[in-house]
Amino acid sequence: MKPARVADRTAPWWQSAVLYQVYPRSFQDTDGDGIGDLPGLMRRLPHLVELGVDALWLSPIYPSPMADFGYDISDYTDIDPVFGTLADFDALLDAAHRHGIKVLLDLVPNHTSDRHPWFEESRASRNNPKRDWYIWRDPAPDGGPPNNWLSEFGGSAWAFDPATGQYYYHAFLDAQPDLNWRNPEVRAAIYDVMRFWLRRGVDGFRVDVIWHLIKDDQFRDNPSNPDWRPGRPPNESLVPIYTADRPEVHEVIAEMRRVVEEFEERVLIGEIYLPIERLVTYYGADLSGAHLPFNFALLNAPWHARRIAQLVDEYEAALPPGGWPNWVLGNHDRPRVASRVGRDQLRVAAMLLLTLRGTPTIYYGEEIGMADVAIPPDRVRDPFEKNVPGIGVGRDGCRTPMQWDGGAAAGFSAAEPWLPPGPDSGRENVTNQRGDPGSLLNLYRRLIAARRRHSALTRGSYEPMAASGDLLVYVRRHGRERVLVALNLGPEPVTVSLRGDAAEGRVLVSSLGDRDGEAVTGELYLRSHEGAVVGLDPAETHGEA
């Protein structure tokens, strides 16, 4: 059972929650087709309960031709048969709620599949009532694309339709035509989709590429990027000032927020890859935008204590008054944290994610240290890698099957999985780690339990302490409760000097699991790649490290 959460009746649930992202194709297969499904999620729900997470976010499970594995939707209000049925989803939702776990769905409103009935109507003729539901333009004078806009997945963002003699815009694959969010009928249709799932009991949405929704109404060329170099994704050769992050997008997001607020205790999360100063504008005027604009800063940050300390300070300073922070270490589009920071730092990374101020999101498999898997050329599935091969943009490696046990398919399936399991699955898996008190899995469980017990870790302020070198130290404070977090991001032992009224306390969670409960007086010794969460005696905090 989950430890009881410290009561806080004034804060929405998502501010103290730990979110857990599942890529459903890769979590658990029950019907023997090598692809994960909703009954598999139901079967593995006890794992999430044991872990202690508060909300389950599912990557797309709607009907789809799977050109981009669910991000090309052909029906927004049903479940793809590969995952199950609406009845399976309702059963999962009910079971999750009975265990105190919220369920969030991916909303993909920027584009549909080219097989969605809306697009099939739109491309039927120039005078079809749904023609303006998508973005159509006449060819340039030379017959080519209307402008220089590029697809995120390589090549022009314009696809020619011979039957009607116009181009349609697609920010991603040509099988993913972009909806025209300047059309009020499109907005109303998507808002009805949101209401369909909210009435069903879904607790909120993560909105895919939310910063892309509005495009320039004058269709101006994007400028060249002077910093682009060969070997980088081709779309980065242009600066997308006319295809993303347009000022009008905030009006759309405010409308989405109002739809969510028609229902009680729901959350709106936005996927946004922008610099911090632009990211925070997505909270909206007077916090009328996304509750949580996803903060991906740690996905790209150099794993150096001083740089991370600076990044946290910049983010905290940029937040609008009342804006609630959030942190992410991994997702379905980026290399796994184990492959970015190395196995030695996995425990420190977990401690950082789960003790910074704000809402953390765990990507499935992070809790057991899953790493990127090298995918043989004949097993590549990702359309991005197929379109732009050889420069390392493939996402298959971070989407491989969850490693449940040491069996042939890592306990994921009785059949050949859609992607190969990691070569370390015989060793790094849930079954092995569950029984090891010092495992990474049990560190995640202890950290999440500590968050539940200590309001300083869920609601407290963030107060950096002076540190140098590989040492990162901060205090979380809520009322008279204070918790110190000390992380050694380097290979050499270090000592944290604690002075004044921050000099005494007791270790609440140690990264190796062998120092919990240890008394701390005057200084805290950290071994190589070690972190500790220390409950300080109640007092005012003044300290140096």
Tab-separated table of N, CA and C in Angstrom, residues 77-229:
chain	number	residue	atom	x	y	z
A	77	THR	N	-12.047	9.108	-30.598
A	77	THR	CA	-12.938	8.690	-29.518
A	77	THR	C	-13.125	7.171	-29.475
A	78	ASP	N	-12.056	6.443	-29.719
A	78	ASP	CA	-12.105	4.987	-29.614
A	78	ASP	C	-10.702	4.489	-29.273
A	79	ILE	N	-10.560	3.188	-29.147
A	79	ILE	CA	-9.284	2.543	-28.828
A	79	ILE	C	-8.871	1.684	-30.012
A	80	ASP	N	-7.587	1.743	-30.389
A	80	ASP	CA	-7.107	0.895	-31.474
A	80	ASP	C	-7.171	-0.565	-31.043
A	81	PRO	N	-7.661	-1.453	-31.919
A	81	PRO	CA	-7.765	-2.872	-31.559
A	81	PRO	C	-6.451	-3.492	-31.094
A	82	VAL	N	-5.314	-2.971	-31.545
A	82	VAL	CA	-4.044	-3.541	-31.095
A	82	VAL	C	-3.878	-3.373	-29.585
A	83	PHE	N	-4.535	-2.342	-29.013
A	83	PHE	CA	-4.447	-2.100	-27.572
A	83	PHE	C	-5.623	-2.684	-26.808
A	84	GLY	N	-6.749	-2.906	-27.484
A	84	GLY	CA	-7.917	-3.440	-26.802
A	84	GLY	C	-9.183	-2.727	-27.231
A	85	THR	N	-10.058	-2.497	-26.270
A	85	THR	CA	-11.370	-1.923	-26.542
A	85	THR	C	-11.648	-0.790	-25.552
A	86	LEU	N	-12.727	-0.060	-25.832
A	86	LEU	CA	-13.157	0.955	-24.866
A	86	LEU	C	-13.497	0.314	-23.523
A	87	ALA	N	-14.059	-0.886	-23.552
A	87	ALA	CA	-14.355	-1.582	-22.295
A	87	ALA	C	-13.072	-1.880	-21.522
A	88	ASP	N	-12.008	-2.266	-22.246
A	88	ASP	CA	-10.711	-2.484	-21.581
A	88	ASP	C	-10.211	-1.194	-20.947
A	89	PHE	N	-10.373	-0.072	-21.684
A	89	PHE	CA	-9.922	1.196	-21.132
A	89	PHE	C	-10.725	1.565	-19.893
A	90	ASP	N	-12.044	1.404	-19.957
A	90	ASP	CA	-12.876	1.729	-18.800
A	90	ASP	C	-12.493	0.883	-17.594
A	91	ALA	N	-12.185	-0.390	-17.823
A	91	ALA	CA	-11.783	-1.272	-16.725
A	91	ALA	C	-10.464	-0.814	-16.110
A	92	LEU	N	-9.506	-0.422	-16.981
A	92	LEU	CA	-8.225	0.079	-16.488
A	92	LEU	C	-8.426	1.364	-15.692
A	93	LEU	N	-9.233	2.270	-16.235
A	93	LEU	CA	-9.491	3.539	-15.559
A	93	LEU	C	-10.101	3.305	-14.185
A	94	ASP	N	-11.076	2.401	-14.128
A	94	ASP	CA	-11.733	2.103	-12.853
A	94	ASP	C	-10.754	1.484	-11.862
A	95	ALA	N	-9.950	0.538	-12.329
A	95	ALA	CA	-8.986	-0.114	-11.440
A	95	ALA	C	-7.939	0.878	-10.935
A	96	ALA	N	-7.445	1.726	-11.830
A	96	ALA	CA	-6.458	2.727	-11.422
A	96	ALA	C	-7.054	3.653	-10.364
A	97	HIS	N	-8.261	4.114	-10.594
A	97	HIS	CA	-8.895	5.020	-9.625
A	97	HIS	C	-9.105	4.332	-8.276
A	98	ARG	N	-9.460	3.061	-8.297
A	98	ARG	CA	-9.631	2.345	-7.030
A	98	ARG	C	-8.328	2.260	-6.248
A	99	HIS	N	-7.201	2.280	-6.970
A	99	HIS	CA	-5.883	2.253	-6.312
A	99	HIS	C	-5.352	3.661	-6.033
A	100	GLY	N	-6.157	4.678	-6.298
A	100	GLY	CA	-5.727	6.044	-6.046
A	100	GLY	C	-4.802	6.608	-7.103
A	101	ILE	N	-4.832	6.030	-8.314
A	101	ILE	CA	-3.971	6.486	-9.404
A	101	ILE	C	-4.820	7.184	-10.461
A	102	LYS	N	-4.465	8.416	-10.783
A	102	LYS	CA	-5.130	9.159	-11.849
A	102	LYS	C	-4.656	8.635	-13.206
A	103	VAL	N	-5.455	8.908	-14.244
A	103	VAL	CA	-5.091	8.486	-15.600
A	103	VAL	C	-5.171	9.680	-16.541
A	104	LEU	N	-4.070	9.941	-17.241
A	104	LEU	CA	-3.985	11.029	-18.217
A	104	LEU	C	-3.812	10.430	-19.608
A	105	LEU	N	-4.454	11.043	-20.586
A	105	LEU	CA	-4.302	10.615	-21.972
A	105	LEU	C	-3.488	11.622	-22.759
A	106	ASP	N	-2.811	11.126	-23.780
A	106	ASP	CA	-2.193	12.000	-24.762
A	106	ASP	C	-3.290	12.574	-25.648
A	107	LEU	N	-3.305	13.880	-25.802
A	107	LEU	CA	-4.174	14.537	-26.770
A	107	LEU	C	-3.279	15.010	-27.915
A	108	VAL	N	-3.640	14.650	-29.136
A	108	VAL	CA	-2.814	14.983	-30.304
A	108	VAL	C	-3.644	15.870	-31.234
A	109	PRO	N	-3.728	17.167	-30.935
A	109	PRO	CA	-4.638	18.037	-31.679
A	109	PRO	C	-3.993	18.768	-32.853
A	110	ASN	N	-2.691	18.679	-33.005
A	110	ASN	CA	-2.026	19.425	-34.076
A	110	ASN	C	-2.295	18.822	-35.443
A	111	HIS	N	-2.419	17.498	-35.494
A	111	HIS	CA	-2.563	16.812	-36.771
A	111	HIS	C	-3.369	15.540	-36.581
A	112	THR	N	-3.915	15.031	-37.673
A	112	THR	CA	-4.602	13.748	-37.663
A	112	THR	C	-3.851	12.801	-38.601
A	113	SER	N	-4.367	11.602	-38.734
A	113	SER	CA	-3.932	10.719	-39.808
A	113	SER	C	-4.539	11.213	-41.119
A	114	ASP	N	-3.857	10.906	-42.227
A	114	ASP	CA	-4.464	11.224	-43.522
A	114	ASP	C	-5.648	10.295	-43.814
A	115	ARG	N	-5.868	9.303	-42.936
A	115	ARG	CA	-7.022	8.422	-43.084
A	115	ARG	C	-8.160	8.791	-42.132
A	116	HIS	N	-7.997	9.894	-41.424
A	116	HIS	CA	-9.117	10.365	-40.582
A	116	HIS	C	-10.247	10.821	-41.501
A	117	PRO	N	-11.494	10.523	-41.174
A	117	PRO	CA	-12.609	10.976	-42.019
A	117	PRO	C	-12.609	12.481	-42.283
A	118	TRP	N	-12.135	13.262	-41.318
A	118	TRP	CA	-12.076	14.714	-41.538
A	118	TRP	C	-11.174	15.037	-42.725
A	119	PHE	N	-9.995	14.390	-42.786
A	119	PHE	CA	-9.077	14.704	-43.883
A	119	PHE	C	-9.565	14.092	-45.197
A	120	GLU	N	-10.162	12.926	-45.116
A	120	GLU	CA	-10.689	12.332	-46.346
A	120	GLU	C	-11.736	13.238	-46.980
A	121	GLU	N	-12.556	13.872	-46.138
A	121	GLU	CA	-13.506	14.867	-46.657
A	121	GLU	C	-12.772	16.094	-47.172
A	122	SER	N	-11.792	16.556	-46.416
A	122	SER	CA	-11.091	17.790	-46.764
A	122	SER	C	-10.412	17.693	-48.124
A	123	ARG	N	-9.854	16.542	-48.430
A	123	ARG	CA	-9.139	16.394	-49.692
A	123	ARG	C	-10.054	15.973	-50.844
A	124	ALA	N	-11.347	15.756	-50.550
A	124	ALA	CA	-12.262	15.303	-51.594
A	124	ALA	C	-12.450	16.347	-52.684
A	125	SER	N	-12.496	17.622	-52.297
A	125	SER	CA	-12.642	18.690	-53.295
A	125	SER	C	-12.329	20.023	-52.630
A	126	ARG	N	-12.054	21.016	-53.449
A	126	ARG	CA	-11.733	22.339	-52.906
A	126	ARG	C	-12.938	22.999	-52.231
A	127	ASN	N	-14.149	22.584	-52.592
A	127	ASN	CA	-15.316	23.222	-51.994
A	127	ASN	C	-15.987	22.350	-50.934
A	128	ASN	N	-15.298	21.300	-50.484
A	128	ASN	CA	-15.843	20.480	-49.410
A	128	ASN	C	-15.948	21.300	-48.127
A	129	PRO	N	-17.020	21.136	-47.349
A	129	PRO	CA	-17.163	21.908	-46.101
A	129	PRO	C	-15.991	21.755	-45.135
A	130	LYS	N	-15.257	20.664	-45.223
A	130	LYS	CA	-14.118	20.472	-44.320
A	130	LYS	C	-12.785	20.825	-44.984
A	131	ARG	N	-12.825	21.446	-46.152
A	131	ARG	CA	-11.566	21.824	-46.810
A	131	ARG	C	-10.715	22.690	-45.885
A	132	ASP	N	-11.342	23.649	-45.208
A	132	ASP	CA	-10.601	24.592	-44.372
A	132	ASP	C	-10.273	24.025	-42.989
A	133	TRP	N	-10.606	22.752	-42.762
A	133	TRP	CA	-10.202	22.136	-41.500
A	133	TRP	C	-8.711	21.807	-41.504
A	134	TYR	N	-8.097	21.824	-42.668
A	134	TYR	CA	-6.660	21.568	-42.803
A	134	TYR	C	-6.039	22.760	-43.532
A	135	ILE	N	-4.744	22.754	-43.694
A	135	ILE	CA	-4.028	23.909	-44.247
A	135	ILE	C	-3.647	23.612	-45.690
A	136	TRP	N	-4.391	24.200	-46.616
A	136	TRP	CA	-4.188	23.988	-48.052
A	136	TRP	C	-3.703	25.284	-48.683
A	137	ARG	N	-2.764	25.146	-49.639
A	137	ARG	CA	-2.240	26.326	-50.349
A	137	ARG	C	-1.989	25.976	-51.814
A	138	ASP	N	-2.113	26.990	-52.657
A	138	ASP	CA	-1.758	26.815	-54.060
A	138	ASP	C	-0.249	26.635	-54.204
A	139	PRO	N	0.190	25.990	-55.276
A	139	PRO	CA	1.641	25.867	-55.515
A	139	PRO	C	2.281	27.236	-55.706
A	140	ALA	N	3.577	27.265	-55.513
A	140	ALA	CA	4.361	28.463	-55.852
A	140	ALA	C	4.312	28.651	-57.370
A	141	PRO	N	4.704	29.832	-57.861
A	141	PRO	CA	4.675	30.069	-59.312
A	141	PRO	C	5.390	29.008	-60.131
A	142	ASP	N	6.431	28.396	-59.565
A	142	ASP	CA	7.142	27.356	-60.320
A	142	ASP	C	6.503	25.972	-60.162
A	143	GLY	N	5.389	25.928	-59.456
A	143	GLY	CA	4.699	24.657	-59.250
A	143	GLY	C	5.135	23.907	-58.007
A	144	GLY	N	6.156	24.426	-57.325
A	144	GLY	CA	6.666	23.765	-56.130
A	144	GLY	C	5.884	24.131	-54.878
A	145	PRO	N	6.410	23.755	-53.707
A	145	PRO	CA	5.723	24.031	-52.449
A	145	PRO	C	5.487	25.527	-52.249
A	146	PRO	N	4.451	25.889	-51.491
A	146	PRO	CA	4.090	27.303	-51.305
A	146	PRO	C	5.169	28.137	-50.620
A	147	ASN	N	5.984	27.530	-49.758
A	147	ASN	CA	7.067	28.267	-49.090
A	147	ASN	C	8.133	27.267	-48.648
A	148	ASN	N	9.058	27.730	-47.793
A	148	ASN	CA	10.203	26.881	-47.453
A	148	ASN	C	10.024	26.070	-46.176
A	149	TRP	N	8.831	25.999	-45.642
A	149	TRP	CA	8.639	25.316	-44.376
A	149	TRP	C	9.042	23.840	-44.484
A	150	LEU	N	9.693	23.370	-43.423
A	150	LEU	CA	10.246	22.014	-43.409
A	150	LEU	C	9.530	21.128	-42.394
A	151	SER	N	9.448	19.847	-42.733
A	151	SER	CA	8.896	18.866	-41.813
A	151	SER	C	9.903	18.542	-40.714
A	152	GLU	N	9.402	18.315	-39.507
A	152	GLU	CA	10.255	17.872	-38.402
A	152	GLU	C	10.915	16.535	-38.724
A	153	PHE	N	10.305	15.760	-39.605
A	153	PHE	CA	10.813	14.428	-39.930
A	153	PHE	C	11.572	14.403	-41.252
A	154	GLY	N	11.980	15.580	-41.744
A	154	GLY	CA	12.791	15.635	-42.949
A	154	GLY	C	12.004	15.999	-44.190
A	155	GLY	N	12.614	16.835	-45.036
A	155	GLY	CA	11.991	17.233	-46.295
A	155	GLY	C	11.015	18.377	-46.134
A	156	SER	N	10.360	18.713	-47.236
A	156	SER	CA	9.373	19.791	-47.219
A	156	SER	C	8.200	19.421	-46.326
A	157	ALA	N	7.598	20.442	-45.717
A	157	ALA	CA	6.399	20.235	-44.909
A	157	ALA	C	5.134	20.295	-45.757
A	158	TRP	N	5.285	20.371	-47.061
A	158	TRP	CA	4.131	20.455	-47.956
A	158	TRP	C	4.051	19.205	-48.831
A	159	ALA	N	2.858	18.627	-48.916
A	159	ALA	CA	2.618	17.460	-49.781
A	159	ALA	C	1.581	17.841	-50.838
A	160	PHE	N	1.876	17.501	-52.090
A	160	PHE	CA	0.981	17.877	-53.191
A	160	PHE	C	-0.126	16.843	-53.348
A	161	ASP	N	-1.335	17.348	-53.529
A	161	ASP	CA	-2.494	16.500	-53.778
A	161	ASP	C	-2.921	16.673	-55.232
A	162	PRO	N	-2.590	15.717	-56.103
A	162	PRO	CA	-2.880	15.900	-57.535
A	162	PRO	C	-4.356	16.088	-57.841
A	163	ALA	N	-5.210	15.450	-57.056
A	163	ALA	CA	-6.638	15.501	-57.372
A	163	ALA	C	-7.213	16.904	-57.266
A	164	THR	N	-6.712	17.695	-56.318
A	164	THR	CA	-7.261	19.043	-56.134
A	164	THR	C	-6.262	20.134	-56.507
A	165	GLY	N	-5.035	19.758	-56.854
A	165	GLY	CA	-4.065	20.725	-57.346
A	165	GLY	C	-3.501	21.658	-56.306
A	166	GLN	N	-3.581	21.290	-55.027
A	166	GLN	CA	-3.019	22.117	-53.956
A	166	GLN	C	-2.118	21.272	-53.057
A	167	TYR	N	-1.330	21.981	-52.260
A	167	TYR	CA	-0.482	21.355	-51.253
A	167	TYR	C	-1.172	21.432	-49.882
A	168	TYR	N	-0.958	20.417	-49.064
A	168	TYR	CA	-1.378	20.511	-47.657
A	168	TYR	C	-0.136	20.472	-46.778
A	169	TYR	N	-0.254	21.114	-45.615
A	169	TYR	CA	0.872	21.251	-44.691
A	169	TYR	C	0.891	20.103	-43.692
A	170	HIS	N	2.093	19.581	-43.436
A	170	HIS	CA	2.278	18.545	-42.419
A	170	HIS	C	3.582	18.830	-41.685
A	171	ALA	N	3.490	19.136	-40.422
A	171	ALA	CA	4.684	19.429	-39.624
A	171	ALA	C	5.529	18.180	-39.393
A	172	PHE	N	4.915	17.006	-39.565
A	172	PHE	CA	5.629	15.755	-39.339
A	172	PHE	C	5.547	14.909	-40.619
A	173	LEU	N	5.010	13.721	-40.591
A	173	LEU	CA	4.916	12.900	-41.791
A	173	LEU	C	3.840	13.436	-42.733
A	174	ASP	N	3.952	13.111	-44.032
A	174	ASP	CA	2.882	13.510	-44.945
A	174	ASP	C	1.595	12.739	-44.654
A	175	ALA	N	1.704	11.658	-43.872
A	175	ALA	CA	0.515	10.935	-43.413
A	175	ALA	C	-0.098	11.570	-42.175
A	176	GLN	N	0.438	12.736	-41.762
A	176	GLN	CA	-0.050	13.444	-40.577
A	176	GLN	C	-0.372	14.901	-40.936
A	177	PRO	N	-1.423	15.139	-41.712
A	177	PRO	CA	-1.750	16.517	-42.090
A	177	PRO	C	-2.157	17.362	-40.876
A	178	ASP	N	-1.678	18.607	-40.853
A	178	ASP	CA	-1.979	19.507	-39.737
A	178	ASP	C	-3.393	20.058	-39.844
A	179	LEU	N	-4.075	20.060	-38.708
A	179	LEU	CA	-5.363	20.729	-38.622
A	179	LEU	C	-5.175	22.243	-38.656
A	180	ASN	N	-6.197	22.944	-39.119
A	180	ASN	CA	-6.174	24.409	-39.173
A	180	ASN	C	-6.824	24.966	-37.914
A	181	TRP	N	-5.990	25.294	-36.935
A	181	TRP	CA	-6.503	25.753	-35.651
A	181	TRP	C	-7.011	27.194	-35.685
A	182	ARG	N	-6.931	27.840	-36.836
A	182	ARG	CA	-7.577	29.141	-36.988
A	182	ARG	C	-9.069	28.987	-37.330
A	183	ASN	N	-9.484	27.757	-37.599
A	183	ASN	CA	-10.879	27.478	-37.925
A	183	ASN	C	-11.643	27.138	-36.643
A	184	PRO	N	-12.672	27.918	-36.277
A	184	PRO	CA	-13.386	27.658	-35.023
A	184	PRO	C	-14.083	26.296	-34.999
A	185	GLU	N	-14.431	25.740	-36.164
A	185	GLU	CA	-15.056	24.423	-36.180
A	185	GLU	C	-14.064	23.344	-35.748
A	186	VAL	N	-12.803	23.497	-36.125
A	186	VAL	CA	-11.769	22.554	-35.687
A	186	VAL	C	-11.622	22.616	-34.174
A	187	ARG	N	-11.549	23.817	-33.652
A	187	ARG	CA	-11.410	23.962	-32.197
A	187	ARG	C	-12.579	23.292	-31.482
A	188	ALA	N	-13.790	23.551	-31.955
A	188	ALA	CA	-14.970	22.983	-31.302
A	188	ALA	C	-14.939	21.460	-31.356
A	189	ALA	N	-14.485	20.905	-32.482
A	189	ALA	CA	-14.442	19.450	-32.628
A	189	ALA	C	-13.457	18.817	-31.648
A	190	ILE	N	-12.292	19.411	-31.514
A	190	ILE	CA	-11.296	18.873	-30.579
A	190	ILE	C	-11.757	19.061	-29.136
A	191	TYR	N	-12.395	20.180	-28.839
A	191	TYR	CA	-12.890	20.378	-27.474
A	191	TYR	C	-13.962	19.345	-27.138
A	192	ASP	N	-14.762	18.940	-28.128
A	192	ASP	CA	-15.729	17.876	-27.892
A	192	ASP	C	-15.025	16.542	-27.643
A	193	VAL	N	-13.915	16.307	-28.330
A	193	VAL	CA	-13.108	15.111	-28.061
A	193	VAL	C	-12.642	15.115	-26.607
A	194	MET	N	-12.144	16.256	-26.151
A	194	MET	CA	-11.691	16.356	-24.763
A	194	MET	C	-12.830	16.030	-23.804
A	195	ARG	N	-14.002	16.583	-24.072
A	195	ARG	CA	-15.147	16.339	-23.181
A	195	ARG	C	-15.549	14.859	-23.187
A	196	PHE	N	-15.433	14.206	-24.338
A	196	PHE	CA	-15.755	12.781	-24.408
A	196	PHE	C	-14.948	11.995	-23.379
A	197	TRP	N	-13.658	12.242	-23.331
A	197	TRP	CA	-12.796	11.489	-22.412
A	197	TRP	C	-12.923	11.991	-20.982
A	198	LEU	N	-13.107	13.283	-20.790
A	198	LEU	CA	-13.270	13.808	-19.438
A	198	LEU	C	-14.551	13.281	-18.804
A	199	ARG	N	-15.614	13.186	-19.579
A	199	ARG	CA	-16.858	12.612	-19.050
A	199	ARG	C	-16.673	11.134	-18.702
A	200	ARG	N	-15.784	10.487	-19.412
A	200	ARG	CA	-15.521	9.073	-19.153
A	200	ARG	C	-14.727	8.889	-17.861
A	201	GLY	N	-14.134	9.958	-17.355
A	201	GLY	CA	-13.416	9.902	-16.090
A	201	GLY	C	-11.932	10.144	-16.180
A	202	VAL	N	-11.428	10.446	-17.386
A	202	VAL	CA	-10.001	10.739	-17.535
A	202	VAL	C	-9.657	11.993	-16.723
A	203	ASP	N	-8.481	11.984	-16.114
A	203	ASP	CA	-8.108	13.035	-15.172
A	203	ASP	C	-7.345	14.193	-15.807
A	204	GLY	N	-7.141	14.145	-17.117
A	204	GLY	CA	-6.469	15.253	-17.785
A	204	GLY	C	-5.757	14.773	-19.030
A	205	PHE	N	-5.009	15.697	-19.619
A	205	PHE	CA	-4.325	15.432	-20.875
A	205	PHE	C	-2.906	15.965	-20.858
A	206	ARG	N	-2.038	15.251	-21.546
A	206	ARG	CA	-0.762	15.800	-21.986
A	206	ARG	C	-0.977	16.123	-23.460
A	207	VAL	N	-0.798	17.382	-23.841
A	207	VAL	CA	-1.119	17.834	-25.192
A	207	VAL	C	0.151	17.821	-26.039
A	208	ASP	N	0.120	17.005	-27.079
A	208	ASP	CA	1.259	16.821	-27.972
A	208	ASP	C	1.555	18.122	-28.735
A	209	VAL	N	2.829	18.434	-28.896
A	209	VAL	CA	3.356	19.582	-29.656
A	209	VAL	C	2.437	20.808	-29.577
A	210	ILE	N	2.073	21.179	-28.378
A	210	ILE	CA	1.095	22.244	-28.185
A	210	ILE	C	1.581	23.580	-28.744
A	211	TRP	N	2.897	23.775	-28.825
A	211	TRP	CA	3.423	25.050	-29.313
A	211	TRP	C	3.390	25.155	-30.840
A	212	HIS	N	2.981	24.071	-31.503
A	212	HIS	CA	2.895	24.049	-32.966
A	212	HIS	C	1.510	24.427	-33.499
A	213	LEU	N	0.511	24.548	-32.658
A	213	LEU	CA	-0.866	24.542	-33.134
A	213	LEU	C	-1.197	25.655	-34.127
A	214	ILE	N	-0.637	26.832	-33.931
A	214	ILE	CA	-0.949	27.968	-34.814
A	214	ILE	C	0.250	28.264	-35.716
A	215	LYS	N	-0.027	28.463	-37.003
A	215	LYS	CA	1.011	28.818	-37.977
A	215	LYS	C	0.757	30.226	-38.489
A	216	ASP	N	1.765	30.814	-39.055
A	216	ASP	CA	1.681	32.175	-39.586
A	216	ASP	C	0.581	32.278	-40.641
A	217	ASP	N	-0.305	33.260	-40.493
A	217	ASP	CA	-1.402	33.381	-41.456
A	217	ASP	C	-0.974	34.022	-42.766
A	218	GLN	N	0.266	34.532	-42.820
A	218	GLN	CA	0.790	35.077	-44.069
A	218	GLN	C	1.728	34.086	-44.782
A	219	PHE	N	1.990	32.961	-44.154
A	219	PHE	CA	2.791	31.873	-44.738
A	219	PHE	C	4.173	32.356	-45.182
A	220	ARG	N	4.788	33.187	-44.340
A	220	ARG	CA	6.116	33.703	-44.668
A	220	ARG	C	7.188	32.622	-44.517
A	221	ASP	N	8.242	32.720	-45.321
A	221	ASP	CA	9.367	31.789	-45.220
A	221	ASP	C	10.037	31.898	-43.860
A	222	ASN	N	10.426	30.750	-43.305
A	222	ASN	CA	11.244	30.761	-42.097
A	222	ASN	C	12.672	31.164	-42.461
A	223	PRO	N	13.326	31.932	-41.582
A	223	PRO	CA	14.711	32.337	-41.869
A	223	PRO	C	15.695	31.193	-41.678
A	224	SER	N	16.843	31.311	-42.306
A	224	SER	CA	17.902	30.319	-42.156
A	224	SER	C	18.490	30.376	-40.755
A	225	ASN	N	18.948	29.237	-40.291
A	225	ASN	CA	19.600	29.146	-38.988
A	225	ASN	C	21.111	29.199	-39.201
A	226	PRO	N	21.774	30.292	-38.809
A	226	PRO	CA	23.217	30.406	-39.058
A	226	PRO	C	24.042	29.412	-38.254
A	227	ASP	N	23.453	28.826	-37.219
A	227	ASP	CA	24.191	27.893	-36.365
A	227	ASP	C	24.048	26.435	-36.801
A	228	TRP	N	23.233	26.188	-37.831
A	228	TRP	CA	23.033	24.796	-38.252
A	228	TRP	C	24.287	24.250	-38.921
A	229	ARG	N	24.569	22.989	-38.649
A	229	ARG	CA	25.717	22.315	-39.256
A	229	ARG	C	25.284	20.957	-39.801
